[in-house]
mmCIF file of C-alpha atoms and ligand atoms in Angstrom:
data_model
loop_
_atom_site.group_PDB
_atom_site.id
_atom_site.type_symbol
_atom_site.label_atom_id
_atom_site.label_comp_id
_atom_site.label_asym_id
_atom_site.label_seq_id
_atom_site.Cartn_x
_atom_site.Cartn_y
_atom_site.Cartn_z
ATOM 1 C CA UNK B 1261 86.298 30.392 36.163
ATOM 2 C CA UNK B 1262 85.274 30.109 32.527
ATOM 3 C CA UNK B 1263 87.597 29.257 29.632
ATOM 4 C CA UNK B 1264 88.961 32.314 27.833
ATOM 5 C CA UNK B 1265 91.188 33.267 24.941
ATOM 6 C CA UNK B 1266 93.754 36.050 24.691
ATOM 7 C CA UNK B 1267 95.397 37.548 21.630
ATOM 8 C CA UNK B 1268 99.147 37.958 21.684
ATOM 9 C CA UNK B 1269 101.125 40.115 19.281
ATOM 10 C CA UNK B 1270 104.385 38.184 18.899
ATOM 11 C CA UNK B 1271 106.353 41.233 17.855
ATOM 12 C CA UNK B 1272 105.307 43.752 20.509
ATOM 13 C CA UNK B 1273 104.179 41.409 23.313
ATOM 14 C CA UNK B 1274 100.780 43.150 23.452
ATOM 15 C CA UNK B 1275 98.304 40.871 25.235
ATOM 16 C CA UNK B 1276 94.608 41.652 24.785
ATOM 17 C CA UNK B 1277 92.729 41.742 26.947
ATOM 18 C CA UNK B 1278 94.983 42.165 29.981
ATOM 19 C CA UNK B 1279 93.936 43.025 33.525
ATOM 20 C CA UNK B 1280 97.272 44.208 34.882
ATOM 21 C CA UNK B 1281 100.287 46.064 33.532
ATOM 22 C CA UNK B 1282 103.318 46.385 35.795
ATOM 23 C CA UNK B 1283 106.003 48.921 34.914
ATOM 24 C CA UNK B 1284 109.537 48.778 36.287
ATOM 25 C CA UNK B 1285 111.597 51.910 35.881
ATOM 26 C CA UNK B 1286 115.287 52.347 36.669
ATOM 27 C CA UNK B 1287 114.303 53.788 40.084
ATOM 28 C CA UNK B 1288 112.540 50.502 40.911
ATOM 29 C CA UNK B 1289 115.842 48.650 40.453
ATOM 30 C CA UNK B 1290 117.869 50.219 43.313
ATOM 31 C CA UNK B 1291 120.725 47.932 44.306
ATOM 32 C CA UNK B 1292 120.318 45.578 41.352
ATOM 33 C CA UNK B 1293 123.055 47.025 39.122
ATOM 34 C CA UNK B 1294 126.768 47.167 39.861
ATOM 35 C CA UNK B 1295 127.097 50.863 38.951
ATOM 36 C CA UNK B 1296 125.041 52.787 41.547
ATOM 37 C CA UNK B 1297 126.214 56.165 40.243
ATOM 38 C CA UNK B 1298 125.033 55.338 36.708
ATOM 39 C CA UNK B 1299 121.671 54.275 38.126
ATOM 40 C CA UNK B 1300 121.236 57.564 40.032
ATOM 41 C CA UNK B 1301 122.191 59.533 36.928
ATOM 42 C CA UNK B 1302 119.594 57.693 34.796
ATOM 43 C CA UNK B 1303 116.923 58.341 37.437
ATOM 44 C CA UNK B 1304 117.739 62.065 37.327
ATOM 45 C CA UNK B 1305 117.704 62.025 33.519
ATOM 46 C CA UNK B 1306 114.074 60.900 33.333
ATOM 47 C CA UNK B 1307 113.972 57.484 34.991
ATOM 48 C CA UNK B 1308 113.470 55.360 31.846
ATOM 49 C CA UNK B 1309 111.194 52.352 31.659
ATOM 50 C CA UNK B 1310 113.220 49.115 31.904
ATOM 51 C CA UNK B 1311 110.404 46.592 31.426
ATOM 52 C CA UNK B 1312 106.671 46.031 31.586
ATOM 53 C CA UNK B 1313 104.646 42.910 32.328
ATOM 54 C CA UNK B 1314 101.168 42.404 30.871
ATOM 55 C CA UNK B 1315 98.972 39.795 32.468
ATOM 56 C CA UNK B 1316 95.444 38.477 32.416
ATOM 57 C CA UNK B 1317 94.854 37.736 36.096
ATOM 58 C CA UNK B 1318 93.488 34.412 37.272
ATOM 59 C CA UNK B 1319 93.090 33.356 40.938
ATOM 60 C CA UNK B 1320 96.485 32.773 42.603
ATOM 61 C CA UNK B 1321 95.539 29.220 43.508
ATOM 62 C CA UNK B 1322 96.740 25.652 42.995
ATOM 63 C CA UNK B 1323 95.510 24.384 39.628
ATOM 64 C CA UNK B 1324 95.512 27.789 37.929
ATOM 65 C CA UNK B 1325 98.147 28.867 35.395
ATOM 66 C CA UNK B 1326 99.253 32.502 35.185
ATOM 67 C CA UNK B 1327 100.090 33.747 31.665
ATOM 68 C CA UNK B 1328 101.966 36.977 31.036
ATOM 69 C CA UNK B 1329 104.185 38.754 28.537
ATOM 70 C CA UNK B 1330 107.251 40.792 29.390
ATOM 71 C CA UNK B 1331 108.691 43.564 27.217
ATOM 72 C CA UNK B 1332 112.252 44.230 28.380
ATOM 73 C CA UNK B 1333 113.544 47.369 26.710
ATOM 74 C CA UNK B 1334 117.062 47.752 25.325
ATOM 75 C CA UNK B 1335 119.528 49.778 27.357
ATOM 76 C CA UNK B 1336 122.211 49.689 30.005
ATOM 77 C CA UNK B 1337 122.913 51.003 33.486
ATOM 78 C CA UNK B 1338 126.590 51.824 33.125
ATOM 79 C CA UNK B 1339 127.726 48.874 31.002
ATOM 80 C CA UNK B 1340 125.237 46.406 32.482
ATOM 81 C CA UNK B 1341 122.345 45.449 30.246
ATOM 82 C CA UNK B 1342 118.764 46.182 31.322
ATOM 83 C CA UNK B 1343 117.344 43.186 33.209
ATOM 84 C CA UNK B 1344 114.375 42.112 35.286
ATOM 85 C CA UNK B 1345 114.532 42.130 39.093
ATOM 86 C CA UNK B 1346 114.551 38.329 39.120
ATOM 87 C CA UNK B 1347 112.850 36.153 41.703
ATOM 88 C CA UNK B 1348 112.437 32.795 43.350
ATOM 89 C CA UNK B 1349 108.893 31.546 43.669
ATOM 90 C CA UNK B 1350 107.563 31.893 47.226
ATOM 91 C CA UNK B 1351 106.312 28.332 46.837
ATOM 92 C CA UNK B 1352 109.693 26.949 45.827
ATOM 93 C CA UNK B 1353 108.558 23.711 44.203
ATOM 94 C CA UNK B 1354 106.862 25.434 41.270
ATOM 95 C CA UNK B 1355 108.421 25.783 37.812
ATOM 96 C CA UNK B 1356 107.853 28.091 34.863
ATOM 97 C CA UNK B 1357 108.034 28.012 31.063
ATOM 98 C CA UNK B 1358 109.351 30.906 28.962
ATOM 99 C CA UNK B 1359 108.745 31.295 25.223
ATOM 100 C CA UNK B 1360 110.878 33.846 23.357
ATOM 101 C CA UNK B 1361 108.820 35.990 20.950
ATOM 102 C CA UNK B 1362 111.066 38.755 19.631
ATOM 103 C CA UNK B 1363 114.440 40.302 20.343
ATOM 104 C CA UNK B 1364 117.246 38.515 22.109
ATOM 105 C CA UNK B 1365 118.365 38.032 25.659
ATOM 106 C CA UNK B 1366 119.708 35.749 28.315
ATOM 107 C CA UNK B 1367 117.892 33.833 31.021
ATOM 108 C CA UNK B 1368 119.996 33.606 34.191
ATOM 109 C CA UNK B 1369 119.155 30.904 36.711
ATOM 110 C CA UNK B 1370 120.419 29.938 40.148
ATOM 111 C CA UNK B 1371 119.534 27.786 43.141
ATOM 112 C CA UNK B 1372 119.975 28.456 46.845
ATOM 113 C CA UNK B 1373 122.554 25.655 47.103
ATOM 114 C CA UNK B 1374 124.926 27.155 44.525
ATOM 115 C CA UNK B 1375 123.530 25.890 41.206
ATOM 116 C CA UNK B 1376 124.018 28.245 38.251
ATOM 117 C CA UNK B 1377 122.830 28.229 34.649
ATOM 118 C CA UNK B 1378 122.322 30.652 31.775
ATOM 119 C CA UNK B 1379 120.710 30.225 28.384
ATOM 120 C CA UNK B 1380 120.170 32.531 25.411
ATOM 121 C CA UNK B 1381 116.539 33.163 24.440
ATOM 122 C CA UNK B 1382 115.384 34.371 21.044
ATOM 123 C CA UNK B 1383 112.208 34.033 18.961
ATOM 124 C CA UNK B 1384 110.921 30.457 19.296
ATOM 125 C CA UNK B 1385 113.126 29.417 22.222
ATOM 126 C CA UNK B 1386 111.263 27.539 24.942
ATOM 127 C CA UNK B 1387 113.148 27.626 28.252
ATOM 128 C CA UNK B 1388 112.110 25.406 31.137
ATOM 129 C CA UNK B 1389 112.693 26.753 34.645
ATOM 130 C CA UNK B 1390 112.562 23.816 37.060
ATOM 131 C CA UNK B 1391 111.202 24.169 40.610
ATOM 132 C CA UNK B 1392 113.560 25.951 43.070
ATOM 133 C CA UNK B 1393 115.487 27.895 40.394
ATOM 134 C CA UNK B 1394 115.522 31.704 40.620
ATOM 135 C CA UNK B 1395 115.200 33.379 37.219
ATOM 136 C CA UNK B 1396 116.145 36.749 35.723
ATOM 137 C CA UNK B 1397 116.125 37.883 32.083
ATOM 138 C CA UNK B 1398 118.573 40.289 30.451
ATOM 139 C CA UNK B 1399 118.152 42.162 27.148
ATOM 140 C CA UNK B 1400 121.461 41.755 25.285
ATOM 141 C CA UNK B 1401 120.157 43.206 22.002
ATOM 142 C CA UNK B 1402 119.257 46.563 20.523
ATOM 143 C CA UNK B 1403 115.530 45.870 20.212
ATOM 144 C CA UNK B 1404 112.905 45.116 22.860
ATOM 145 C CA UNK B 1405 113.266 41.559 24.192
ATOM 146 C CA UNK B 1406 109.755 40.098 24.342
ATOM 147 C CA UNK B 1407 108.772 36.766 25.890
ATOM 148 C CA UNK B 1408 105.740 34.907 27.192
ATOM 149 C CA UNK B 1409 105.721 33.037 30.520
ATOM 150 C CA UNK B 1410 103.402 30.550 32.211
ATOM 151 C CA UNK B 1411 103.644 29.516 35.864
ATOM 152 C CA UNK B 1412 101.438 27.979 38.570
ATOM 153 C CA UNK B 1413 98.864 30.229 40.209
ATOM 154 C CA UNK B 1414 100.126 29.661 43.759
ATOM 155 C CA UNK B 1415 103.810 30.329 42.959
ATOM 156 C CA UNK B 1416 104.168 33.942 44.195
ATOM 157 C CA UNK B 1417 107.255 36.165 43.722
ATOM 158 C CA UNK B 1418 110.082 36.253 46.264
ATOM 159 C CA UNK B 1419 112.214 39.308 45.357
ATOM 160 C CA UNK B 1420 113.835 39.755 48.778
ATOM 161 C CA UNK B 1421 116.204 36.797 48.500
ATOM 162 C CA UNK B 1422 117.585 38.170 45.210
ATOM 163 C CA UNK B 1423 117.881 41.703 46.623
ATOM 164 C CA UNK B 1424 120.053 40.282 49.425
ATOM 165 C CA UNK B 1425 122.165 37.815 47.460
ATOM 166 C CA UNK B 1426 122.093 38.993 43.828
ATOM 167 C CA UNK B 1427 122.845 36.672 40.919
ATOM 168 C CA UNK B 1428 126.335 35.201 40.503
ATOM 169 C CA UNK B 1429 126.700 36.563 36.952
ATOM 170 C CA UNK B 1430 126.320 40.083 35.565
ATOM 171 C CA UNK B 1431 125.792 40.549 31.819
ATOM 172 C CA UNK B 1432 127.825 43.513 30.605
ATOM 173 C CA UNK B 1433 128.132 45.245 27.255
ATOM 174 C CA UNK B 1434 131.682 45.486 25.963
ATOM 175 C CA UNK B 1435 132.396 49.214 26.396
ATOM 176 C CA UNK B 1436 132.801 51.024 23.051
ATOM 177 C CA UNK B 1437 136.471 50.962 22.046
ATOM 178 C CA UNK B 1438 137.421 48.195 24.487
ATOM 179 C CA UNK B 1439 139.965 45.819 23.014
ATOM 180 C CA UNK B 1440 140.916 48.231 20.217
ATOM 181 C CA UNK B 1441 144.548 49.295 20.037
HETATM 182 C C1 M6P G 1162 108.152 36.840 33.553
HETATM 183 C C2 M6P G 1162 107.529 36.044 34.648
HETATM 184 C C3 M6P G 1162 106.783 36.964 35.568
HETATM 185 C C4 M6P G 1162 107.681 38.096 36.030
HETATM 186 C C5 M6P G 1162 108.281 38.827 34.859
HETATM 187 C C6 M6P G 1162 109.261 39.925 35.265
HETATM 188 O O1 M6P G 1162 107.142 37.321 32.737
HETATM 189 O O2 M6P G 1162 108.529 35.345 35.345
HETATM 190 O O3 M6P G 1162 106.302 36.239 36.668
HETATM 191 O O4 M6P G 1162 106.969 38.994 36.862
HETATM 192 O O5 M6P G 1162 108.967 37.893 34.058
HETATM 193 O O6 M6P G 1162 110.252 39.456 36.145
HETATM 194 P P1 M6P G 1162 110.352 39.935 37.665
HETATM 195 O O7 M6P G 1162 109.048 39.599 38.342
HETATM 196 O O8 M6P G 1162 111.504 39.156 38.217
HETATM 197 O O9 M6P G 1162 110.586 41.387 37.675
HETATM 198 ZN ZN1 ZN G 1163 108.749 33.089 38.058
#
């Protein structure tokens, strides 16, 4: 394949050109959030967009690097902040690099043998996801949380393991009025 350049808008995450745009609505996140009733209610109320991933596709092969931007919208399901599905790579010994562009969130990480980590990401943060670590992002702010990611072409997404096991930590908003006397 030939060299190419892309233009990235750091504020909105717009990537031009892109060849794929994946949308995840609340209805695509069944089972991910603690409050199932709140999820069903949101689906009935218009099924809002939780996040979108823009990508310029390259062959999913060893040697290639996949570049994409994610725009994770602000919001909650019940008191749990909007988040990505989260995944391991199918080919476990492949890492990933995240670069925060705008907004603020958390990157949650875990391994299959009980490792856990979490790090805040904001504009300019570079987060390194080592091989074998599952990763999920959470928007803890009031604006879209936008970040860029690069990972090996052969990595693949394993969502099933997360759907079965979940992540050890949930990131919840403090309910309005909580803690006030
Ligand atoms: C990042 C990368 C992508 C991923 C996206 C959304 O941009 O890790 O590979 O698709 O986040 O996360 P998920 O696939 O877990 O929904
Ligand atoms: Zn990944």
